[in-house]
mmCIF file of C-alpha atoms and ligand atoms in Angstrom:
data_model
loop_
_atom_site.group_PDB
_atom_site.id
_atom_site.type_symbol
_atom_site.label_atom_id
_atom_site.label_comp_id
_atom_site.label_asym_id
_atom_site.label_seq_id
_atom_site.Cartn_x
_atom_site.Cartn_y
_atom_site.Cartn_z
ATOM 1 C CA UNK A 11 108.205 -74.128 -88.936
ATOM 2 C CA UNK A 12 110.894 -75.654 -87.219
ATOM 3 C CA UNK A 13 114.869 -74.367 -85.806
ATOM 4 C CA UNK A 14 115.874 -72.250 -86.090
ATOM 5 C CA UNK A 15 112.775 -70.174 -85.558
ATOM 6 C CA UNK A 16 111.434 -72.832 -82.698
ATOM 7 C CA UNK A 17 113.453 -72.781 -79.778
ATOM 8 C CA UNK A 18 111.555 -74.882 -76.663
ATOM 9 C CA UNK A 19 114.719 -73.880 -74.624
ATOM 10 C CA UNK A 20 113.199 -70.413 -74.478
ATOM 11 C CA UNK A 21 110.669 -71.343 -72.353
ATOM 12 C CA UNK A 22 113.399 -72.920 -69.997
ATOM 13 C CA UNK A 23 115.526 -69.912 -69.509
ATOM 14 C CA UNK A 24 115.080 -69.089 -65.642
ATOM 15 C CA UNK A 25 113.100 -70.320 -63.063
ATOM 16 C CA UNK A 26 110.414 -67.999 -63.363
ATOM 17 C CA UNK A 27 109.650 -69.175 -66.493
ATOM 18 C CA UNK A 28 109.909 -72.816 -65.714
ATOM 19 C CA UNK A 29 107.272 -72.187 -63.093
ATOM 20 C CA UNK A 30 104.820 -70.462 -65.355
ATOM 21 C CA UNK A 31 104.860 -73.151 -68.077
ATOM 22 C CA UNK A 32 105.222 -76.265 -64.987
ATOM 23 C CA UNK A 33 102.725 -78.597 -66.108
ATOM 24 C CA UNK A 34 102.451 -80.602 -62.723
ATOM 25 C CA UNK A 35 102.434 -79.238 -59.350
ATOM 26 C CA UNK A 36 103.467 -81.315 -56.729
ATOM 27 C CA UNK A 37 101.260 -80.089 -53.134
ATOM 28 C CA UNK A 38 101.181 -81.054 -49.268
ATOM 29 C CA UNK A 39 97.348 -81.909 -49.526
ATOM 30 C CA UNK A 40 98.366 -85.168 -51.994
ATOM 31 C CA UNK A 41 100.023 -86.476 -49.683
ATOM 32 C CA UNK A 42 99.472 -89.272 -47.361
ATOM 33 C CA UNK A 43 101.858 -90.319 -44.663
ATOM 34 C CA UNK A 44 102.039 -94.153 -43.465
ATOM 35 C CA UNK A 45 102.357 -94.489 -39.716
ATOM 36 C CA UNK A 46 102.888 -97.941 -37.653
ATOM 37 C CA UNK A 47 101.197 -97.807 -34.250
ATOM 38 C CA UNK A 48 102.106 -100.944 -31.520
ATOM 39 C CA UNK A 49 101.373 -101.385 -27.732
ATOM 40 C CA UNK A 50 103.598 -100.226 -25.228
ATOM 41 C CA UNK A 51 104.491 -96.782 -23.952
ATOM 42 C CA UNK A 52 106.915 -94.261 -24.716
ATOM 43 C CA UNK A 53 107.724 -96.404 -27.733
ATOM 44 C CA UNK A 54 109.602 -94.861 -30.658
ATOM 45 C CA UNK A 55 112.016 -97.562 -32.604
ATOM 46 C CA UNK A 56 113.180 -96.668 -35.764
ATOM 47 C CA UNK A 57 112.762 -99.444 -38.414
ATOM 48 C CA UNK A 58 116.323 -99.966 -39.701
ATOM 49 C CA UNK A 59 115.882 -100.500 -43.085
ATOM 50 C CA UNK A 60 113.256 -97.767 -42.939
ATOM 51 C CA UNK A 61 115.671 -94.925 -41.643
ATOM 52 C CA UNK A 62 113.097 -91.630 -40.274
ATOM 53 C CA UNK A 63 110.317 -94.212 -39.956
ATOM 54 C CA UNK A 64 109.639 -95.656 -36.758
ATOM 55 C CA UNK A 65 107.505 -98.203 -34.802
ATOM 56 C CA UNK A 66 105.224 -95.822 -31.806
ATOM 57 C CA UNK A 67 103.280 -96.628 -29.496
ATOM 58 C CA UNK A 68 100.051 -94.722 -29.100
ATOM 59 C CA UNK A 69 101.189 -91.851 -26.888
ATOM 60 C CA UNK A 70 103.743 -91.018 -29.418
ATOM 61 C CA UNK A 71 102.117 -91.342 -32.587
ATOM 62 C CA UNK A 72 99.663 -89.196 -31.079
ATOM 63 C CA UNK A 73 102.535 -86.967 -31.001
ATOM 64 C CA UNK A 74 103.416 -87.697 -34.703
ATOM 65 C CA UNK A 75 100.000 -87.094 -35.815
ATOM 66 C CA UNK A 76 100.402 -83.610 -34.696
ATOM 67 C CA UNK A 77 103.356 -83.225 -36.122
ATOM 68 C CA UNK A 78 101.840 -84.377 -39.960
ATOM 69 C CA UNK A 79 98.840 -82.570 -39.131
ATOM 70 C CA UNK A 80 100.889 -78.913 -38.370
ATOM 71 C CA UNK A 81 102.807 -79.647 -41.685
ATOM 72 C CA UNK A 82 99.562 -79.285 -43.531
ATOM 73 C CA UNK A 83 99.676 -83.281 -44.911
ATOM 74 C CA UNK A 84 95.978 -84.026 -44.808
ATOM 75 C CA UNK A 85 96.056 -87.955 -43.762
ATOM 76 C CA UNK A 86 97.438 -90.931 -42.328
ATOM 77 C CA UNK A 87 97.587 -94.692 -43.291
ATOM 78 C CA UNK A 88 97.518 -96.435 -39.820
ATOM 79 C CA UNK A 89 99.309 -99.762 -39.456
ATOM 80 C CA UNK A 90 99.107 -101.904 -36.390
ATOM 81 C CA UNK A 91 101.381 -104.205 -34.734
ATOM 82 C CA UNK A 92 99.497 -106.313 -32.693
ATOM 83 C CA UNK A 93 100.653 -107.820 -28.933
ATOM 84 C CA UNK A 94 98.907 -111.257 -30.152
ATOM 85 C CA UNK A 95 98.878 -112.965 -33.048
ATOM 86 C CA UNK A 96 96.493 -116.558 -33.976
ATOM 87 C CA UNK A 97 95.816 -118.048 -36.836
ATOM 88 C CA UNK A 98 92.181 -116.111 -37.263
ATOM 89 C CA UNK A 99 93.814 -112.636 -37.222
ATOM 90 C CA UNK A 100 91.093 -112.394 -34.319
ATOM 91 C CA UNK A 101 92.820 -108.608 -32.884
ATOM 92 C CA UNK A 102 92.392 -107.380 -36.516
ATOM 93 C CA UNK A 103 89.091 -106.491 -35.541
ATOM 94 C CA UNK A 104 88.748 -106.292 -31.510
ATOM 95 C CA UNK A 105 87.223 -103.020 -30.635
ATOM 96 C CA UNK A 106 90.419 -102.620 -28.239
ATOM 97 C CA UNK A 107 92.640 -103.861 -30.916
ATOM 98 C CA UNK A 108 96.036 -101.212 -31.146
ATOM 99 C CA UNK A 109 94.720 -99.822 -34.626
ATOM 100 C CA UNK A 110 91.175 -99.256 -33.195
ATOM 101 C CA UNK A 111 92.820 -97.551 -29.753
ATOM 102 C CA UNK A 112 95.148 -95.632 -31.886
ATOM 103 C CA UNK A 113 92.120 -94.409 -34.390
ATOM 104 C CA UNK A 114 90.420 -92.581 -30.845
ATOM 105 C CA UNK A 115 93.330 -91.447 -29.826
ATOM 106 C CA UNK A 116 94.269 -89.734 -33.031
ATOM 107 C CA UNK A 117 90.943 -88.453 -33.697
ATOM 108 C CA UNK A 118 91.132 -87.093 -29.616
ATOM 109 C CA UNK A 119 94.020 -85.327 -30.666
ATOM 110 C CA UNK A 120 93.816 -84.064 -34.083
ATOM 111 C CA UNK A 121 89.940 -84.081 -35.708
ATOM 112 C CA UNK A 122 90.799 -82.631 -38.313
ATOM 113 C CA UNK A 123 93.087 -85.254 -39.487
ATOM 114 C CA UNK A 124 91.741 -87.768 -41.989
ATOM 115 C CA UNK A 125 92.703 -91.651 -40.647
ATOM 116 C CA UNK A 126 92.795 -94.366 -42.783
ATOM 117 C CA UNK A 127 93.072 -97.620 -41.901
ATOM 118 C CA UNK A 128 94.773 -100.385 -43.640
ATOM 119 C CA UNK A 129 92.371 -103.208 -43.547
ATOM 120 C CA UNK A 130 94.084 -106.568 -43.513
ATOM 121 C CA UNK A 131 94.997 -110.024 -42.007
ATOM 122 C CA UNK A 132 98.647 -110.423 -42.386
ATOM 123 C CA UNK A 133 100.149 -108.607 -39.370
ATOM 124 C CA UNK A 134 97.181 -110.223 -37.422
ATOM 125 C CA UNK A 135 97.773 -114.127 -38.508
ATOM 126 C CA UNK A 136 100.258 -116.158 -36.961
ATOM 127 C CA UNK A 137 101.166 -117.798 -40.579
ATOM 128 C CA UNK A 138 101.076 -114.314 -42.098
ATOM 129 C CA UNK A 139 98.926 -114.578 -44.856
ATOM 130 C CA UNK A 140 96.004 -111.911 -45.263
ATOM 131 C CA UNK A 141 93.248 -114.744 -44.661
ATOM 132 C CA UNK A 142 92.465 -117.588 -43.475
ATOM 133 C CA UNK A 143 94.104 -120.590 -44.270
ATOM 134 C CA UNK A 144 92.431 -124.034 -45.443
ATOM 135 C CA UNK A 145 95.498 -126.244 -45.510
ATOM 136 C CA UNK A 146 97.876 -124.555 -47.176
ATOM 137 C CA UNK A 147 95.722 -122.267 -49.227
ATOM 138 C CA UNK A 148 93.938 -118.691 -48.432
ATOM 139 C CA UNK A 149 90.654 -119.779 -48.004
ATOM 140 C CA UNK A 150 88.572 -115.970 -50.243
ATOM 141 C CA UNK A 151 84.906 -116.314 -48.953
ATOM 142 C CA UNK A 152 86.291 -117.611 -45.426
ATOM 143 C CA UNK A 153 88.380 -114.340 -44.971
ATOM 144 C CA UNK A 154 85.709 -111.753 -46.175
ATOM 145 C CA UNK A 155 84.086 -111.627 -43.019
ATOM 146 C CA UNK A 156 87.074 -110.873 -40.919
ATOM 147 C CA UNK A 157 88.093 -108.211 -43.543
ATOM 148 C CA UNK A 158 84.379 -106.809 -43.337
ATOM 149 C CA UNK A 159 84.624 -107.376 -39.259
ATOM 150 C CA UNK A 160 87.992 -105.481 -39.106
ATOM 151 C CA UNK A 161 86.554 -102.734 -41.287
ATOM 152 C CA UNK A 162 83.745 -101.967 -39.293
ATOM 153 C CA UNK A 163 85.725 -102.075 -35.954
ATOM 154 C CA UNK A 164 88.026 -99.393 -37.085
ATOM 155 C CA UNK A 165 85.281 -97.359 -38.568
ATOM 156 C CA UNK A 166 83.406 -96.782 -35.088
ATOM 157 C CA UNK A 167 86.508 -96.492 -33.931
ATOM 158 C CA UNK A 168 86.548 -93.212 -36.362
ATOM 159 C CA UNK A 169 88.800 -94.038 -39.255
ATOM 160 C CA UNK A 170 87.228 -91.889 -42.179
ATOM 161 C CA UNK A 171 88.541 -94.375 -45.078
ATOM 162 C CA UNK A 172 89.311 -97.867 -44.731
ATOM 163 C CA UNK A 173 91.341 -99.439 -47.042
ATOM 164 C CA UNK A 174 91.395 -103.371 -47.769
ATOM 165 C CA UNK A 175 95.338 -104.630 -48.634
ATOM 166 C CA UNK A 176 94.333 -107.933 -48.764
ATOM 167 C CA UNK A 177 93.379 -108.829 -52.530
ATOM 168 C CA UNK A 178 90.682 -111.192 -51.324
ATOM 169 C CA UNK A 179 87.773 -111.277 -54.324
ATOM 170 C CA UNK A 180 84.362 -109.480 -53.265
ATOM 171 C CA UNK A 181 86.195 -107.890 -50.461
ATOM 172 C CA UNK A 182 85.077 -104.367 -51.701
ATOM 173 C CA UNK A 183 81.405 -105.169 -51.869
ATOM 174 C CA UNK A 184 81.414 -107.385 -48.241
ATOM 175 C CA UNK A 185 83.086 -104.779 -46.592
ATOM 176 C CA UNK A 186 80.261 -101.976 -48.012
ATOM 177 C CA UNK A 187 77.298 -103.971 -47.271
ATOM 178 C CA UNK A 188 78.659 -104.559 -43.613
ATOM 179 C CA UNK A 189 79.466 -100.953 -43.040
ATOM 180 C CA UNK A 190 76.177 -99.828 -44.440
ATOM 181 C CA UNK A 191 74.161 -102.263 -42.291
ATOM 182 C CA UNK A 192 76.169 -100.659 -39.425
ATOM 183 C CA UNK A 193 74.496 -97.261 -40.077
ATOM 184 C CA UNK A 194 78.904 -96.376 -41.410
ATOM 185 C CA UNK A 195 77.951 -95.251 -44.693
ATOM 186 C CA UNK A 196 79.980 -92.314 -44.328
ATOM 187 C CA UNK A 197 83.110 -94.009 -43.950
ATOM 188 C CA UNK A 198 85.073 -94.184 -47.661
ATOM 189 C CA UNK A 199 86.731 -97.187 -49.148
ATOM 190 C CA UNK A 200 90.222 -96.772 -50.716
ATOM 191 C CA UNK A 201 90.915 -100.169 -51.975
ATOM 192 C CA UNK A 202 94.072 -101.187 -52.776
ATOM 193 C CA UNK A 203 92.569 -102.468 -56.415
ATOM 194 C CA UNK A 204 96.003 -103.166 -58.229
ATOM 195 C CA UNK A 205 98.131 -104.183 -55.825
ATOM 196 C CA UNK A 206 101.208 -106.861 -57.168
ATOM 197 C CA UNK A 207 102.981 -109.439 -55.657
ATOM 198 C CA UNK A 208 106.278 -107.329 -55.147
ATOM 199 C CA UNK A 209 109.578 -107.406 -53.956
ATOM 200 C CA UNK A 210 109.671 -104.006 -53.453
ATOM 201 C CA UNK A 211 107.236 -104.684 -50.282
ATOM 202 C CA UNK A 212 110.769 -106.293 -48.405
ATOM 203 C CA UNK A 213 111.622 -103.447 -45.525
ATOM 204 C CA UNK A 214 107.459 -103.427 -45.241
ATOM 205 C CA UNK A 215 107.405 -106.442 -43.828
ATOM 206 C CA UNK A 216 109.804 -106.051 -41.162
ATOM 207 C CA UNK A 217 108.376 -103.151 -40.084
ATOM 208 C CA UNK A 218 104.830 -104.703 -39.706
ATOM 209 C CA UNK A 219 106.295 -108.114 -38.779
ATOM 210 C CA UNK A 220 104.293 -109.760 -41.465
ATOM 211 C CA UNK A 221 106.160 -111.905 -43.643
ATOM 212 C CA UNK A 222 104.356 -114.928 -44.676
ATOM 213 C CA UNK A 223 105.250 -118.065 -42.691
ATOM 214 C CA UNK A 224 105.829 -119.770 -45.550
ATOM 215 C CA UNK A 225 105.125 -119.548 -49.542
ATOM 216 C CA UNK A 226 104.377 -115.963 -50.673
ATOM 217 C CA UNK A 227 101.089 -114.259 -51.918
ATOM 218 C CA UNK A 228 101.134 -114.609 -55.474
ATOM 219 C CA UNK A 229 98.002 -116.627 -55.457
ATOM 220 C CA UNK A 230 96.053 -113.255 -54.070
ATOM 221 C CA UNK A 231 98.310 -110.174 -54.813
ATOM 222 C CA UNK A 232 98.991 -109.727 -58.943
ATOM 223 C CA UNK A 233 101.354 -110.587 -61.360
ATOM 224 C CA UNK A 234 103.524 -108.185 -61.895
ATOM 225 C CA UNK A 235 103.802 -108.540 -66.057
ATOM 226 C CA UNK A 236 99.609 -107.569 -66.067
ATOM 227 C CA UNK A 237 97.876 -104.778 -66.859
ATOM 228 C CA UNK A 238 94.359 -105.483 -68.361
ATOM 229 C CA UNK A 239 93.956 -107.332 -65.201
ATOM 230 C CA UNK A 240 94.774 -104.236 -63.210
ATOM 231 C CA UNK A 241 92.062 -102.434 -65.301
ATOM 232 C CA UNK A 242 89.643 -105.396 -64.545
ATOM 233 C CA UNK A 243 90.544 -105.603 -60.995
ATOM 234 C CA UNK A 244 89.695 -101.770 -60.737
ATOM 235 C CA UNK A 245 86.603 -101.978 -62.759
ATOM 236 C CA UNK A 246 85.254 -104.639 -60.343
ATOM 237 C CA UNK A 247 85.948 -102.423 -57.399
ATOM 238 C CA UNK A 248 84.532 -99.640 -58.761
ATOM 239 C CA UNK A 249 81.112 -101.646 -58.920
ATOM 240 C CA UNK A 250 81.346 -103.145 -55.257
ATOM 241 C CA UNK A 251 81.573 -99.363 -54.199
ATOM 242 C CA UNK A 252 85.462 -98.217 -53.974
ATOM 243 C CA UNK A 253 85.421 -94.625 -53.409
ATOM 244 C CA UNK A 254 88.898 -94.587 -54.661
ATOM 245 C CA UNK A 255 91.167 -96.754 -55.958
ATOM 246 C CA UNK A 256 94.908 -97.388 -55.580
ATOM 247 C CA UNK A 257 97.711 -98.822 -57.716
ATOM 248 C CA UNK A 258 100.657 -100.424 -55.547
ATOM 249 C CA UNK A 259 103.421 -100.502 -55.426
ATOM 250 C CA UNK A 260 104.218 -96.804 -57.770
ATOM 251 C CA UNK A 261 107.491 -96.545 -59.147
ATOM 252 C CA UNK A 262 107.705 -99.570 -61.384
ATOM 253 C CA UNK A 263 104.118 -99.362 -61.766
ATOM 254 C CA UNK A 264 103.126 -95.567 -63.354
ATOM 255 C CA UNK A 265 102.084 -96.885 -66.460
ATOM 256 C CA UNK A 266 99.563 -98.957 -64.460
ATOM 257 C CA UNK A 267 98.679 -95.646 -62.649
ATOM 258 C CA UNK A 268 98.306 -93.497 -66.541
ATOM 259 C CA UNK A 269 96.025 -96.425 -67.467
ATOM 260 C CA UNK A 270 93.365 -96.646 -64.735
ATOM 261 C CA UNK A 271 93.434 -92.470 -64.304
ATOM 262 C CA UNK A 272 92.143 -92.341 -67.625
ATOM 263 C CA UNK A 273 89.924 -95.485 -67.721
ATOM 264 C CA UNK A 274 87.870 -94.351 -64.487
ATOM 265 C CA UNK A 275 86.746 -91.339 -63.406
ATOM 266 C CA UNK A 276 87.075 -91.682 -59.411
ATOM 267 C CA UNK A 277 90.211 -90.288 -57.452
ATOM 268 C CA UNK A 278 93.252 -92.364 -57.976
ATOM 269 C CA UNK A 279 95.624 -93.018 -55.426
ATOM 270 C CA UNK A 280 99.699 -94.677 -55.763
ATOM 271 C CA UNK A 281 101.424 -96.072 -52.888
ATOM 272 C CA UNK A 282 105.068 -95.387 -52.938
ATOM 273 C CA UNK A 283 106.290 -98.392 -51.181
ATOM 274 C CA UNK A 284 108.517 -99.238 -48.553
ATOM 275 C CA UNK A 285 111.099 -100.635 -51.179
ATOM 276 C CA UNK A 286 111.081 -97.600 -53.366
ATOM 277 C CA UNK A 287 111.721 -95.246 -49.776
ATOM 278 C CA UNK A 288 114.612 -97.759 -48.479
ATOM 279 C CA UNK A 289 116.277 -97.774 -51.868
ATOM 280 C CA UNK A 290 116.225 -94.108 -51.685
ATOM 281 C CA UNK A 291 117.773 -94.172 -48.402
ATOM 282 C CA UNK A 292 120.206 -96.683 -48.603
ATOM 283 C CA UNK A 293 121.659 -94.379 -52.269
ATOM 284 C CA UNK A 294 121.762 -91.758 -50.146
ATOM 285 C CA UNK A 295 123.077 -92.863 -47.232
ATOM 286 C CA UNK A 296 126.445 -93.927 -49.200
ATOM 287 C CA UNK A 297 126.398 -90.695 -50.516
ATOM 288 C CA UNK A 298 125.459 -91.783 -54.309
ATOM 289 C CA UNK A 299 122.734 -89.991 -54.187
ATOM 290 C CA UNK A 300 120.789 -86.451 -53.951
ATOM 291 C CA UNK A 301 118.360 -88.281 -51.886
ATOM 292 C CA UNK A 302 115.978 -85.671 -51.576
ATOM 293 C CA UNK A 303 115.791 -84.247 -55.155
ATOM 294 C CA UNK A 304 115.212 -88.256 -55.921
ATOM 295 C CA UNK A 305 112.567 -88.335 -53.595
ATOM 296 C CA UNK A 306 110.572 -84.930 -54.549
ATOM 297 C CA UNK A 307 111.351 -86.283 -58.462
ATOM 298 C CA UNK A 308 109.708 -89.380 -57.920
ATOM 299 C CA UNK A 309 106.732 -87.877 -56.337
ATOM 300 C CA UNK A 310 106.352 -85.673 -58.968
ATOM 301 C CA UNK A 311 106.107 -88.081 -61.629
ATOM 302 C CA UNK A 312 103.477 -90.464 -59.450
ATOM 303 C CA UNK A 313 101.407 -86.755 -60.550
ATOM 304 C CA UNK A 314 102.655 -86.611 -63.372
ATOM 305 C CA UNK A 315 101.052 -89.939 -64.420
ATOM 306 C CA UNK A 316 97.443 -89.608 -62.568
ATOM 307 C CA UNK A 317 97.851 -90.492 -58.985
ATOM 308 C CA UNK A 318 95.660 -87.393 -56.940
ATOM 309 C CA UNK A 319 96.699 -89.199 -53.920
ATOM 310 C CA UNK A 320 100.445 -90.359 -53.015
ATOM 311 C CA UNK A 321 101.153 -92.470 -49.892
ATOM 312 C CA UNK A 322 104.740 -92.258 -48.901
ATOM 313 C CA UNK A 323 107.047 -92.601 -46.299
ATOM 314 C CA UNK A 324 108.849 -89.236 -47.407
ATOM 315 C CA UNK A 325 105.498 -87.323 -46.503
ATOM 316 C CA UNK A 326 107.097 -85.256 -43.729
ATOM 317 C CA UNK A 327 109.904 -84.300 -45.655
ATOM 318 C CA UNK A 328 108.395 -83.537 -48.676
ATOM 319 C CA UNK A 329 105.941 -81.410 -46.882
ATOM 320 C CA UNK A 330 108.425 -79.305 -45.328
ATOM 321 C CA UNK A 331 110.686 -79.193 -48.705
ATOM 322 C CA UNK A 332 106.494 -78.371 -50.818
ATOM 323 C CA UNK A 333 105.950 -75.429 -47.850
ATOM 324 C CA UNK A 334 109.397 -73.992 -47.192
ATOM 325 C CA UNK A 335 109.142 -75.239 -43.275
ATOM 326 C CA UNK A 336 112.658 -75.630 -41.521
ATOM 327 C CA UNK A 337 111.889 -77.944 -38.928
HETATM 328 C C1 PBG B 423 99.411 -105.661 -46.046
HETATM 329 C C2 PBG B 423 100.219 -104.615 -46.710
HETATM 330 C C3 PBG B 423 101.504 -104.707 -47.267
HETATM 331 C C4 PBG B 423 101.843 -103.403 -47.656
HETATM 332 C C5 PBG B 423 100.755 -102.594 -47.360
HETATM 333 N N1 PBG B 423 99.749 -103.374 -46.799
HETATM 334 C C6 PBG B 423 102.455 -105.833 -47.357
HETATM 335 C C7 PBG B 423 102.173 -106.994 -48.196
HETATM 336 O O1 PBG B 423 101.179 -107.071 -48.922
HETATM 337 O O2 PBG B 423 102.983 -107.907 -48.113
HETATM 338 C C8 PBG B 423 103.149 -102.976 -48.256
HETATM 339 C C9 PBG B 423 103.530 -101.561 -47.990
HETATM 340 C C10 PBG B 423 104.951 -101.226 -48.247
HETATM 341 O O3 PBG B 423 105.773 -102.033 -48.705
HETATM 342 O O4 PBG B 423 105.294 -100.065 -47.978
HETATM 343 N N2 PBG B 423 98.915 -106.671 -46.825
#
């Protein structure tokens, strides 16, 4: 049988209907909301190509933590600007480091909001590069024990995931074995398993003030054109004991996100990235744009195509849009 007897528009006929045959749903508890944390007091600057995210000190992302926590979002991705910088990344993983002070503070505040904490070298190394350098190159065996180091600091600090950025091999498995020797093997890994060398990480990096000093990172983040390596990537930190894995950046990357959902079976996470969220902005911003039906379509379709777990710096919006909040 075909038309005239099949009609699909029948099922699209009103809203009601729409909502009975929706095939994704779109809720607050996928969400997690990025958050960049830097000494100081009574700081709140907004990140200019970042418009609604801002640079706070700890005393008011306390305050924002609140804030994400009364919407219902379940997490938060902690970034930290730190006051020093060397070429060792040493504050990544001082036990009074900003991300480690902000990590008490937050779990003071709000317990029952889950921290995560972005485990990585560039916003700590003068040269921003996420390791240590030999010459001009990242130096992989050098920098796993600062990643492991940094991941242990912030997890008795109280982070409840950590999750390595910094594409180093074996990171996965060093961090593990140093948490578990710890007595931390509660703490979760979310690594950042497919994570590409993109462009779309631009407004990023002024935010965390972590642009490389010179070259870029496409000797330790991924080419962009590869997918088989994504699922081998995954695969290998699957084995060194990610509890779940993340594809990065998500908009240009869903097909990478449809292939490791159904190649693995542990939660799958997609970072919306800071490129993707300024784009956005900037559209709407010159009026082009419905900037929020862009926004809450995009999200959707990082569902759509496997993701259980979307990082974005919409969070707060789209919470208040998912749960009818006016505020
Ligand atoms: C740190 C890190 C980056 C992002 C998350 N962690 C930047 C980079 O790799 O250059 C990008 C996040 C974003 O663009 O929103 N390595």
């Amino acid at each position: 049988m075909g038309f005239p007897e099949i009609r699909p528009r029948r099922l699209r006929r009103s809203e009601t209907i729409r909502r009975m045959v929706r095939e994704t749903s779109l809720s607050v508890d996928d969400l997690i909301c990025p958050l960049f944390v830097m000494d100081g007091k009574g700081v709140r600057r907004e990140i200019p190509s970042m418009p609604e995210v801002f640079q706070l000190s700890v005393d008011n992302l306390v305050k924002e933590a609140r804030e994400i926590a009364e919407l219902g979002i379940p997490a938060v991705l902690l970034f930290g600007l730190p006051g020093k910088k060397d070429p060792m990344g040493k504050e990544a993983y001082s036990d009074c480091g900003i991300v480690q002070t902000a990590v008490r503070a937050i779990k003071d505040a709000e317990p029952g909001l889950a921290v995560i904490t972005d485990v990585c070298l560039c916003e700590y190394t003068d040269h921003g590069h996420c390791g240590i350098l030999n010459g001009e190159e990242v130096d992989n065996d050098a920098t796993l024990d600062v990643i492991a180091r940094s991941a242990v600091s912030h997890a008795r600090a109280g982070a409840d995931i950590v999750a390595p950025s910094d594409m180093m091999d074996g990171r996965v498995g060093a961090i593990r074995a140093a948490l578990d020797t710890e007595g931390l093997d509660q703490t979760a890994i979310m690594s950042y398993a497919a994570k590409y060398a993109s462009a779309f990480y631009g407004p990023f990096r002024e935010a965390a003030d972590s642009a490389p000093a010179f070259g870029d990172r496409r000797s330790y983040q991924m080419d962009p054109p590869n997918i088989l390596e994504a699922l081998r990537e995954t695969a290998l930190d699957i084995d060194e004991g990610a509890d779940i894995v993340m594809v990065k950046p998500a908009m240009a990357y869903l097909d990478v996100v449809r292939r490791v959902r159904d190649a693995f079976d542990v939660p799958v996470a997609a970072y919306s990235v800071s490129g993707e969220y300024s784009m956005v902005k900037a559209a709407e911003k010159l009026g082009w744009i419905d900037g929020e039906r862009i926004m809450m379509e995009m999200l959707v379709s990082i569902k759509r195509a496997g993701a259980g777990l979307i990082i974005t710096y919409a969070a707060k919006r789209a919470a208040r849009k998912l749960t009818g909040v006016t505020r």
